[in-house]
């Protein structure tokens, strides 16, 4: 800046420099904060610009927060917006406020997650979140992200051991001694190198849920890398080798230094001394400003250097937060959870291997399927196929918790179902009394909803291909959950059917077109569902059904009773007179439509759900004789009986694998041993 022909007083010079400095500080602050953006997740439906929802969103976040956490609710349904802000537990209140200020400004100006009704945006020191669904006090693990430093450590075995000790210790500290669900610390790797770690949960969830979230995150950390972090909606963890990325302890900010104000006598200095006074002021102010600018430049250089380190991180799949890395458990963790796969923990055994009950360190109960060592599937294929199915989320599907691999060992981890599989109760002469009519009807309706999700509503169109009583698991309240996707096939959404050269499934549940020609579609699952309904009503297996009334199979027996007007006589005798006649007749009607021989005569699953929910009007479609009915054109016997499958201790089922043509293709979504 060049100033000519004008004398500027010392106060003016000071304010000129102050103006330049403040603008430079603002620019640098914005640049640094911009780089602090770590990750964002946008989901849910879109809201309309100018809508009530947007107006509520604009009113959601405050100008300041206290205690590093804030949440609020604005508006009424259906335009209610829930939101929260949280800062990292080690930073000071003013840093927290600065991060929050920028986060709100950045969100409004950059258009992150435009028009999304759900968003989570993570910055280096704070997080901003909002949703049209209530999420306070609820632990959530998805969507999440895993990042890793691409540089390896020199001694991975020693490093991984110390990393595990550090992070597990921090989890214990955060959930047992801290009211803020936060902990940070370090461990020595060598005399010259330290490992730093940090764990934190959102302030609204209880310590038990925090413990569960953090332990899951720890199990997903990369092994043998110089740095890594896992970020989830309810918790996040991070570690770095040699980089103290957090503050040792929150402390009050130091007092800001400022130039000594001019003495009151300066105003009375004679004119002859004013030039000397101006020179003195400039000689004080200019070096001070230069020193401040030098400090800023040095800080910016350090930030750029750290930024280069951060750039070494690799993101997991941003578009699909459910990744193989986010689902993988250490084999030692699962081995310890199942007491080294002890016989006392075994729930069942089948052609794929064995199923064991386990308990994770956070006391969550799991069921672990230990696949046979001779499945022949590669590690990457196993990861990819598991990740695919893990994206299926529905209350009537068994939740896949994760997987683990170690050499030839491959484990699939499910949520544990306390009541086991449906066949264990339904076909047991004593336990079946637990299934009154209301529970049986609820199971039928729940399985139907699960199939609608698989066929129509999920991002993936899935044909299960092995729907049967042993693959329906029951939770604590007897709610049904479809399990075992070992034979499932993925369809594109406009695909209607496919042909396979290998028939896999369970005799008694397979549709005729599948057995005869290898053709399968959503209607193949519909057929299996019809058989399942009849088994639930009768309390008997289709594959081992025997009656003296001339019907040698369950389908023929029910059809005869339906035709002569005595349909309710097929019911399990334990139901007695406690059932609803209207609901029973509706279920039999639906089941007979589902097991029609011709594919086009069977309803789709959305139609099935609609029929099950309608009790008054008689549906126009009346069932014909079912497939495999004595006298029907099709009466197939299984070509082989090579094994059986179990799920969490289910009983044996006659599974069949047969070839209908030469050649082979990959027939499964999650590969398991054939024969089943």
XYZ file of C-alpha atoms in Angstrom:
676
model
C 0.000 0.000 0.000
C 1.404 3.419 -1.024
C 0.074 6.559 0.614
C 0.840 9.934 -0.942
C 0.189 13.532 -0.075
C -1.732 12.719 3.017
C -0.610 12.541 6.562
C -2.207 9.672 8.459
C -2.330 9.707 12.197
C -1.011 6.846 14.296
C -4.538 5.721 15.197
C -5.536 5.571 11.526
C -2.464 3.519 10.659
C -3.305 1.133 13.435
C -6.862 0.627 12.196
C -5.668 0.165 8.600
C -3.394 -2.646 9.686
C -6.098 -4.017 11.929
C -8.554 -4.041 9.010
C -6.075 -5.876 6.784
C -5.259 -8.339 9.537
C -8.914 -9.052 10.399
C -9.826 -9.725 6.778
C -6.817 -11.966 6.372
C -7.768 -13.846 9.526
C -11.347 -14.301 8.305
C -10.172 -15.616 4.936
C -7.715 -18.028 6.487
C -10.223 -19.120 9.125
C -12.801 -19.890 6.423
C -10.208 -21.780 4.351
C -9.081 -23.853 7.299
C -12.640 -24.571 8.416
C -13.599 -25.508 4.867
C -10.832 -28.093 4.887
C -12.129 -29.407 8.214
C -15.133 -30.968 6.475
C -14.647 -34.732 6.840
C -17.711 -36.547 5.519
C -21.408 -36.150 4.917
C -24.355 -38.499 4.506
C -27.562 -37.382 2.798
C -30.594 -39.660 2.839
C -34.365 -39.823 3.116
C -36.945 -38.210 0.873
C -36.517 -34.750 -0.599
C -38.389 -31.713 0.668
C -39.749 -29.006 -1.611
C -38.046 -25.623 -1.714
C -40.151 -23.106 0.173
C -42.062 -25.836 2.024
C -43.009 -25.832 5.693
C -40.323 -28.450 6.313
C -37.636 -26.127 4.955
C -38.974 -23.257 7.049
C -38.746 -25.466 10.159
C -35.236 -26.533 9.171
C -34.150 -22.907 8.866
C -35.347 -22.296 12.436
C -33.748 -25.419 13.869
C -30.218 -24.454 14.880
C -29.411 -21.773 17.483
C -26.819 -19.010 17.405
C -24.905 -20.565 20.306
C -24.699 -23.840 22.207
C -23.634 -24.808 25.720
C -21.764 -27.855 27.011
C -20.758 -28.916 23.495
C -24.149 -30.528 22.734
C -27.545 -29.302 21.586
C -30.731 -30.862 20.257
C -34.120 -29.480 19.356
C -37.430 -30.252 17.671
C -39.236 -27.749 15.430
C -42.679 -27.992 13.816
C -45.519 -30.451 13.814
C -46.074 -33.679 11.896
C -45.638 -34.284 9.003
C -43.147 -31.392 8.796
C -41.383 -31.954 12.113
C -37.598 -31.532 12.025
C -35.290 -33.031 14.660
C -31.753 -31.715 14.897
C -28.606 -31.832 16.988
C -25.125 -30.358 17.206
C -22.161 -31.880 19.006
C -18.517 -30.930 19.409
C -15.496 -33.093 20.076
C -15.059 -33.658 23.777
C -11.518 -32.282 24.089
C -11.984 -28.851 22.533
C -12.709 -25.636 24.384
C -16.086 -23.951 24.326
C -14.980 -21.129 22.024
C -13.528 -23.612 19.532
C -16.780 -25.552 19.707
C -18.789 -22.431 19.007
C -16.530 -21.520 16.068
C -16.930 -24.966 14.542
C -20.701 -24.882 15.010
C -20.919 -21.365 13.540
C -19.013 -22.460 10.495
C -20.939 -25.740 10.188
C -24.263 -23.894 10.059
C -22.877 -21.287 7.656
C -21.270 -23.965 5.507
C -24.472 -25.995 5.434
C -26.553 -22.991 4.389
C -24.138 -21.587 1.799
C -22.569 -24.634 0.174
C -25.792 -26.542 -0.290
C -24.600 -29.737 1.341
C -27.369 -32.342 1.146
C -29.701 -30.055 -0.834
C -33.379 -30.760 -0.128
C -32.598 -33.972 1.789
C -34.859 -34.633 4.756
C -32.047 -36.439 6.574
C -28.421 -35.344 6.766
C -25.345 -35.839 8.929
C -22.272 -33.699 8.266
C -19.039 -34.374 10.135
C -16.317 -31.800 10.572
C -12.984 -32.244 12.304
C -14.266 -30.845 15.603
C -18.053 -30.978 15.425
C -21.067 -32.642 13.841
C -24.378 -31.276 12.589
C -27.404 -33.512 12.063
C -31.102 -33.231 11.266
C -33.884 -35.627 10.284
C -37.611 -35.866 9.715
C -37.552 -38.978 11.945
C -37.045 -39.028 15.705
C -33.546 -40.268 16.552
C -32.700 -38.824 19.982
C -31.589 -41.377 22.618
C -31.369 -44.076 19.931
C -28.080 -45.734 19.098
C -27.522 -45.855 15.321
C -24.592 -47.441 13.507
C -25.563 -46.645 9.922
C -24.812 -44.805 7.759
C -21.126 -44.874 8.646
C -17.730 -44.366 7.078
C -14.299 -45.932 7.559
C -11.097 -44.081 6.714
C -7.550 -45.312 6.842
C -4.027 -44.012 6.432
C -2.474 -45.792 3.454
C 0.941 -46.023 5.168
C 1.760 -49.286 6.938
C 3.501 -49.661 10.298
C 6.815 -51.486 10.546
C 5.794 -54.005 13.218
C 2.073 -54.758 12.691
C 1.765 -57.494 15.324
C 3.097 -55.332 18.142
C 1.245 -52.291 16.840
C -2.129 -54.059 16.590
C -1.779 -55.391 20.127
C -1.041 -51.943 21.568
C -3.781 -50.383 19.427
C -6.311 -52.883 20.781
C -5.245 -52.220 24.372
C -5.457 -48.445 23.867
C -8.838 -48.345 22.148
C -10.516 -50.908 24.398
C -9.217 -49.009 27.425
C -10.618 -45.759 26.061
C -13.998 -47.404 25.429
C -14.079 -48.576 29.033
C -13.082 -45.130 30.270
C -15.662 -43.328 28.129
C -18.553 -45.562 29.157
C -17.784 -46.103 32.833
C -16.152 -42.995 34.246
C -17.173 -40.217 31.881
C -20.550 -38.561 31.849
C -19.826 -37.136 28.391
C -19.221 -40.453 26.585
C -15.727 -39.259 25.645
C -12.151 -40.358 26.265
C -8.736 -39.702 24.735
C -5.273 -41.010 25.535
C -2.019 -42.426 24.248
C 0.323 -45.390 24.521
C 4.047 -45.694 23.802
C 4.937 -47.722 20.732
C 8.668 -47.016 21.097
C 10.666 -44.539 23.173
C 10.288 -42.016 20.368
C 6.802 -42.778 19.042
C 3.387 -42.616 20.648
C 0.006 -43.892 19.543
C -2.877 -41.476 20.135
C -6.531 -42.497 20.310
C -9.918 -40.868 20.798
C -13.435 -42.271 21.258
C -16.741 -40.423 21.589
C -20.490 -41.054 21.504
C -23.286 -38.561 21.133
C -24.330 -37.172 24.491
C -27.932 -38.364 24.216
C -27.355 -42.143 24.240
C -26.785 -44.103 27.490
C -23.375 -45.542 28.298
C -24.499 -49.118 27.552
C -25.424 -48.209 23.993
C -22.289 -46.098 23.712
C -20.243 -49.121 24.708
C -21.937 -51.227 22.036
C -21.401 -48.627 19.319
C -17.742 -48.029 20.204
C -16.836 -51.707 20.420
C -18.361 -52.277 16.985
C -16.374 -49.342 15.651
C -13.142 -50.643 17.218
C -13.671 -53.994 15.495
C -13.833 -52.152 12.161
C -10.555 -50.248 12.518
C -7.924 -51.005 9.862
C -5.083 -53.258 10.998
C -1.412 -52.352 10.650
C -2.010 -48.785 9.389
C -0.501 -45.609 10.832
C -3.917 -44.045 11.276
C -7.587 -44.802 10.985
C -11.025 -43.660 11.985
C -14.580 -44.976 12.010
C -17.480 -42.515 12.033
C -21.059 -43.509 12.838
C -24.141 -41.416 13.646
C -23.934 -42.295 17.356
C -20.176 -42.627 17.851
C -16.770 -42.094 16.294
C -13.237 -43.245 16.996
C -9.811 -42.299 15.690
C -6.160 -43.195 16.195
C -2.894 -41.775 14.857
C 0.710 -42.861 15.238
C 2.942 -39.953 16.266
C 0.288 -37.281 15.688
C -1.372 -35.764 18.790
C -4.499 -34.709 16.934
C -6.469 -33.863 20.097
C -5.911 -31.461 22.964
C -4.616 -32.993 26.173
C -7.350 -31.360 28.240
C -9.853 -28.573 27.761
C -8.561 -25.387 29.351
C -9.646 -21.787 29.396
C -8.253 -19.784 26.483
C -5.198 -17.606 27.251
C -5.793 -13.863 27.477
C -5.415 -12.088 24.175
C -2.417 -9.772 23.986
C -3.003 -6.271 22.673
C -0.860 -3.193 22.101
C -0.564 -0.939 25.094
C -3.067 1.851 24.719
C -1.516 5.266 24.275
C -1.078 7.280 27.437
C -3.521 10.036 28.098
C -0.600 12.459 28.027
C 0.055 11.626 24.392
C -2.800 13.897 23.443
C -0.887 16.817 25.043
C 2.442 16.127 23.342
C 3.739 19.229 21.602
C 3.686 19.278 17.792
C 7.432 18.989 17.654
C 7.252 15.551 19.314
C 4.267 14.134 17.357
C 6.389 12.820 14.520
C 8.559 10.987 17.014
C 5.396 9.654 18.655
C 4.045 8.462 15.286
C 7.332 6.793 14.473
C 7.309 5.146 17.875
C 3.740 3.913 17.372
C 4.519 2.578 13.898
C 7.691 0.939 15.167
C 5.559 -0.899 17.736
C 2.496 -1.719 15.626
C 4.191 -2.825 12.393
C 6.496 -5.428 13.980
C 3.557 -6.671 16.037
C 1.427 -7.115 12.928
C 4.334 -8.746 11.072
C 4.839 -11.104 13.993
C 1.152 -12.011 14.009
C 1.176 -12.549 10.239
C 4.296 -14.691 10.556
C 2.597 -16.770 13.260
C -0.466 -17.182 11.043
C 1.696 -18.193 8.088
C 3.543 -20.710 10.241
C 0.252 -22.109 11.516
C -1.103 -22.310 7.987
C 2.051 -24.151 6.887
C 1.570 -26.665 9.709
C -2.066 -27.051 8.750
C -1.146 -27.689 5.103
C 1.356 -30.296 6.228
C -1.302 -31.999 8.363
C -3.760 -31.693 5.477
C -1.382 -33.660 3.305
C -1.415 -36.388 5.960
C -5.201 -36.348 6.036
C -5.265 -36.717 2.257
C -3.586 -40.074 2.699
C -6.856 -41.391 4.051
C -9.039 -43.425 1.761
C -12.823 -43.261 2.035
C -15.017 -46.305 2.032
C -17.951 -46.315 -0.383
C -19.645 -42.919 0.080
C -22.714 -43.952 -1.855
C -23.250 -47.125 0.159
C -22.229 -46.735 3.817
C -22.635 -50.479 4.371
C -19.187 -51.746 3.374
C -17.247 -54.939 3.905
C -14.856 -53.085 6.222
C -17.696 -51.719 8.331
C -19.087 -55.232 8.862
C -15.921 -57.217 9.496
C -15.138 -58.532 12.983
C -11.833 -59.852 14.245
C -11.877 -63.641 14.268
C -10.491 -63.667 17.817
C -13.444 -61.550 19.001
C -15.995 -64.015 17.630
C -14.024 -67.021 18.808
C -14.025 -65.616 22.344
C -17.732 -64.764 22.067
C -18.596 -68.408 21.309
C -16.192 -69.840 23.906
C -13.929 -71.059 21.091
C -16.899 -72.626 19.270
C -17.599 -75.007 22.115
C -20.141 -77.802 21.814
C -22.104 -76.233 24.654
C -22.680 -73.181 22.447
C -23.679 -75.110 19.330
C -27.225 -74.421 18.145
C -27.308 -76.670 15.108
C -25.402 -78.217 12.236
C -26.004 -78.626 8.524
C -24.335 -79.039 5.160
C -22.881 -75.522 5.363
C -21.261 -76.099 8.761
C -22.422 -75.298 12.296
C -24.254 -72.484 14.101
C -23.118 -71.274 17.524
C -24.543 -68.903 20.063
C -22.203 -66.140 21.178
C -22.069 -63.046 23.355
C -20.082 -59.996 22.287
C -18.154 -57.849 24.797
C -21.081 -55.397 24.840
C -23.319 -58.316 25.985
C -25.156 -58.488 22.677
C -26.190 -62.046 21.828
C -25.389 -63.319 18.352
C -25.716 -66.464 16.256
C -22.542 -67.368 14.366
C -22.687 -69.533 11.275
C -19.298 -71.200 10.792
C -19.089 -72.090 7.119
C -17.322 -75.223 5.999
C -13.649 -74.750 5.175
C -14.223 -76.377 1.802
C -16.702 -73.922 0.329
C -14.185 -72.921 -2.342
C -15.173 -69.247 -2.317
C -12.539 -66.501 -2.382
C -12.254 -63.898 0.366
C -13.162 -60.954 -1.856
C -16.186 -62.762 -3.308
C -17.322 -63.642 0.191
C -17.002 -59.996 1.303
C -18.805 -58.634 -1.732
C -21.709 -61.064 -1.507
C -22.110 -60.574 2.224
C -22.081 -56.789 1.867
C -24.773 -57.061 -0.798
C -27.188 -58.917 1.460
C -26.301 -56.789 4.505
C -27.928 -53.827 2.760
C -31.318 -55.518 3.156
C -32.952 -53.961 6.212
C -36.483 -54.902 7.259
C -38.136 -55.844 10.541
C -39.132 -59.229 9.073
C -35.642 -60.107 7.883
C -32.958 -61.407 10.210
C -30.340 -58.715 10.702
C -26.855 -59.620 9.543
C -24.514 -58.218 12.182
C -21.231 -58.902 10.408
C -18.728 -61.458 9.226
C -15.216 -62.610 9.997
C -12.445 -64.311 8.077
C -9.166 -65.879 9.157
C -7.411 -68.152 6.700
C -9.932 -70.799 5.681
C -12.355 -69.758 8.421
C -15.427 -67.823 7.267
C -18.070 -66.749 9.766
C -21.450 -65.095 9.248
C -22.850 -63.297 12.302
C -26.604 -62.844 12.799
C -28.679 -61.288 15.520
C -29.663 -64.036 17.947
C -33.275 -65.182 17.875
C -34.261 -66.457 21.366
C -37.106 -68.668 20.098
C -35.092 -70.347 17.362
C -36.708 -71.399 14.100
C -40.403 -71.828 13.399
C -40.133 -75.549 12.666
C -38.673 -76.233 16.126
C -41.912 -75.018 17.710
C -44.521 -75.650 15.007
C -43.780 -79.346 14.533
C -43.108 -80.166 18.174
C -46.195 -81.758 19.821
C -45.585 -79.901 23.086
C -44.058 -76.579 22.000
C -46.699 -76.035 19.304
C -49.164 -75.020 22.013
C -47.185 -71.759 22.285
C -48.495 -70.857 18.837
C -52.089 -69.829 19.299
C -54.074 -68.548 16.336
C -53.138 -64.894 16.805
C -49.432 -65.739 16.791
C -49.736 -67.994 13.754
C -51.626 -65.339 11.847
C -49.029 -62.733 12.857
C -46.259 -65.025 11.591
C -48.008 -65.500 8.229
C -48.513 -61.751 7.815
C -44.935 -60.958 8.878
C -43.365 -63.394 6.431
C -45.568 -61.951 3.680
C -44.332 -58.430 4.441
C -40.736 -59.620 4.405
C -41.203 -61.151 0.950
C -42.843 -57.979 -0.369
C -39.736 -56.094 0.740
C -37.413 -58.573 -0.968
C -39.425 -58.636 -4.204
C -40.618 -55.048 -4.534
C -39.391 -52.531 -1.984
C -35.679 -53.069 -1.402
C -32.932 -51.495 -3.481
C -32.124 -55.045 -4.519
C -34.691 -57.442 -5.964
C -34.074 -60.758 -4.201
C -35.512 -64.210 -4.887
C -35.031 -66.233 -1.707
C -35.415 -69.723 -3.296
C -35.406 -71.581 0.038
C -38.359 -70.268 2.004
C -39.430 -72.860 4.586
C -40.288 -73.190 8.257
C -36.678 -73.769 9.336
C -35.647 -70.509 7.666
C -38.198 -68.458 9.598
C -36.730 -67.367 12.932
C -38.708 -66.032 15.883
C -37.628 -63.223 18.177
C -38.528 -62.755 21.829
C -42.097 -61.737 20.943
C -42.567 -64.470 18.317
C -42.200 -61.986 15.477
C -41.042 -63.800 12.321
C -37.818 -62.990 10.476
C -36.783 -64.541 7.184
C -33.272 -65.999 7.373
C -30.651 -67.872 5.346
C -29.964 -66.175 2.021
C -27.497 -68.884 1.013
C -29.533 -69.785 -2.091
C -30.879 -66.315 -2.880
C -30.570 -64.743 -6.324
C -30.383 -61.088 -7.240
C -32.646 -59.773 -10.023
C -32.586 -56.408 -11.708
C -35.888 -54.668 -11.034
C -37.347 -55.174 -14.510
C -36.342 -58.838 -14.652
C -39.187 -61.350 -14.309
C -37.560 -64.784 -14.350
C -34.324 -66.697 -14.827
C -33.251 -70.220 -15.621
C -30.611 -72.130 -13.697
C -28.691 -75.297 -14.499
C -28.539 -76.328 -10.853
C -31.632 -76.951 -8.744
C -31.110 -76.117 -5.082
C -33.780 -76.030 -2.436
C -35.922 -78.149 -0.156
C -38.311 -80.819 -1.380
C -41.912 -79.967 -0.696
C -41.408 -76.210 -1.069
C -40.116 -75.971 -4.651
C -42.433 -74.841 -7.466
C -43.044 -77.273 -10.364
C -41.518 -75.038 -13.056
C -38.365 -74.819 -10.964
C -38.052 -78.573 -10.457
C -38.863 -79.452 -14.069
C -37.146 -76.695 -16.045
C -34.987 -74.712 -13.637
C -37.141 -71.584 -14.085
C -37.464 -69.392 -11.036
C -38.988 -66.000 -10.322
C -40.806 -64.145 -7.554
C -43.633 -66.628 -8.155
C -41.294 -69.431 -7.004
C -41.139 -67.773 -3.576
C -44.925 -67.300 -3.714
C -45.347 -71.061 -4.161
C -43.086 -71.769 -1.165
C -45.019 -69.226 0.885
C -48.302 -71.009 0.075
C -46.870 -74.297 1.336
C -45.610 -72.550 4.468
C -49.080 -71.127 5.198
C -50.635 -74.603 5.027
C -47.962 -76.027 7.339
C -48.616 -73.244 9.871
C -52.354 -73.954 9.720
C -52.059 -77.751 9.977
C -49.004 -78.009 12.191
C -47.585 -80.714 9.905
C -44.741 -80.859 7.389
C -45.641 -81.072 3.740
C -42.706 -83.393 3.071
C -43.824 -85.980 5.636
C -47.589 -85.576 5.495
C -49.726 -88.726 5.676
C -53.507 -89.003 5.908
C -55.896 -91.896 5.459
C -58.429 -89.817 3.534
C -56.946 -90.619 0.143
C -54.624 -87.582 0.100
C -50.957 -88.478 0.220
C -49.647 -84.923 0.475
C -50.629 -81.775 2.329
C -51.666 -79.784 -0.754
C -54.048 -82.500 -1.950
C -55.493 -82.917 1.529
C -56.260 -79.201 1.922
C -57.695 -78.978 -1.595
C -60.151 -81.820 -0.918
C -61.289 -80.218 2.351
C -61.679 -76.838 0.662
C -63.787 -78.374 -2.135
C -66.180 -80.234 0.172
C -66.726 -77.249 2.482
C -64.844 -78.572 5.518
C -61.696 -76.466 5.167
C -61.387 -75.619 8.858
C -60.937 -79.332 9.667
C -57.309 -79.059 8.448
C -56.379 -76.916 11.469
C -53.939 -78.059 14.111
C -56.071 -79.661 16.879
C -54.248 -77.561 19.501
C -56.023 -74.471 18.169
C -59.447 -75.899 19.162
C -62.075 -73.152 18.963
C -59.740 -70.189 19.582
C -59.279 -69.257 15.922
C -61.081 -66.748 13.720
C -63.022 -68.626 11.034
C -62.877 -65.664 8.647
C -59.079 -65.366 8.974
C -58.566 -69.124 8.633
C -60.634 -69.320 5.442
C -58.832 -66.306 4.066
C -55.446 -67.923 4.755
C -56.456 -71.216 3.117
C -57.807 -69.340 0.095
C -54.556 -67.367 -0.256
C -52.405 -70.480 0.238
C -54.243 -72.447 -2.475
C -53.851 -69.542 -4.900
C -50.126 -69.414 -4.112
C -49.575 -73.120 -4.922
C -51.284 -73.091 -8.311
C -49.525 -75.136 -10.964
C -49.488 -72.340 -13.552
C -47.182 -69.444 -12.693
C -49.580 -66.793 -13.992
C -52.370 -68.090 -11.731
C -50.394 -67.285 -8.585
C -50.720 -63.791 -7.023
C -47.774 -61.513 -6.369
C -46.750 -60.907 -2.768
C -48.214 -57.366 -2.631
C -51.541 -58.893 -3.716
C -51.158 -61.575 -1.057
C -50.664 -58.942 1.657
C -53.718 -57.066 0.401
C -55.809 -60.248 0.489
C -54.653 -61.125 3.997
C -55.713 -57.695 5.193
C -59.176 -57.927 3.606
C -61.725 -60.070 5.421
C -65.063 -59.011 3.932
C -65.252 -59.420 0.171
C -64.662 -62.711 -1.585
C -61.783 -62.423 -4.025
C -62.794 -63.021 -7.641
C -59.980 -65.520 -8.190
C -60.922 -69.029 -7.089
C -58.172 -71.615 -6.764
C -57.901 -74.610 -9.060
C -56.326 -77.915 -8.077
C -52.851 -77.190 -6.743
C -49.582 -78.346 -8.235
C -48.587 -81.908 -7.235
C -52.270 -82.718 -6.615
C -52.950 -86.404 -7.269
C -54.275 -86.472 -10.819
C -52.417 -83.320 -11.779
C -50.091 -83.335 -14.758
C -47.105 -82.821 -12.508
C -46.047 -85.184 -9.786
C -42.321 -84.910 -9.299
C -40.203 -86.729 -6.774
C -36.852 -85.354 -5.701
C -34.007 -86.666 -7.819
C -31.703 -86.800 -4.861
C -31.733 -86.296 -1.136
C -28.240 -85.205 -0.333
C -28.347 -83.244 2.876
C -30.196 -80.874 5.085
C -29.889 -77.329 6.324
C -30.374 -75.806 9.710
C -30.618 -72.280 11.036
C -29.930 -71.656 14.718
C -30.666 -75.244 15.625
C -33.479 -76.078 13.258
C -34.539 -79.626 12.636
C -33.536 -81.592 9.544
C -35.163 -80.760 6.243
C -34.962 -82.749 3.053
C -32.922 -80.477 0.817
C -32.170 -81.326 -2.761
C -29.545 -80.397 -5.298
C -29.932 -81.711 -8.815
C -28.577 -80.914 -12.270
C -31.044 -80.294 -15.094
C -28.452 -79.323 -17.702
C -24.712 -79.370 -18.166
C -22.643 -76.358 -17.209
C -22.353 -74.385 -14.005
C -22.996 -70.830 -12.860
C -22.620 -68.975 -9.601
C -26.021 -69.707 -8.052
C -25.913 -67.947 -4.748
C -25.858 -64.558 -3.173
C -23.963 -65.721 -0.114
C -22.247 -68.909 -1.179
C -22.514 -71.928 1.067
C -21.907 -75.580 0.522
C -24.046 -77.456 -1.972
C -25.669 -79.883 -1.429
C -27.841 -78.407 1.295
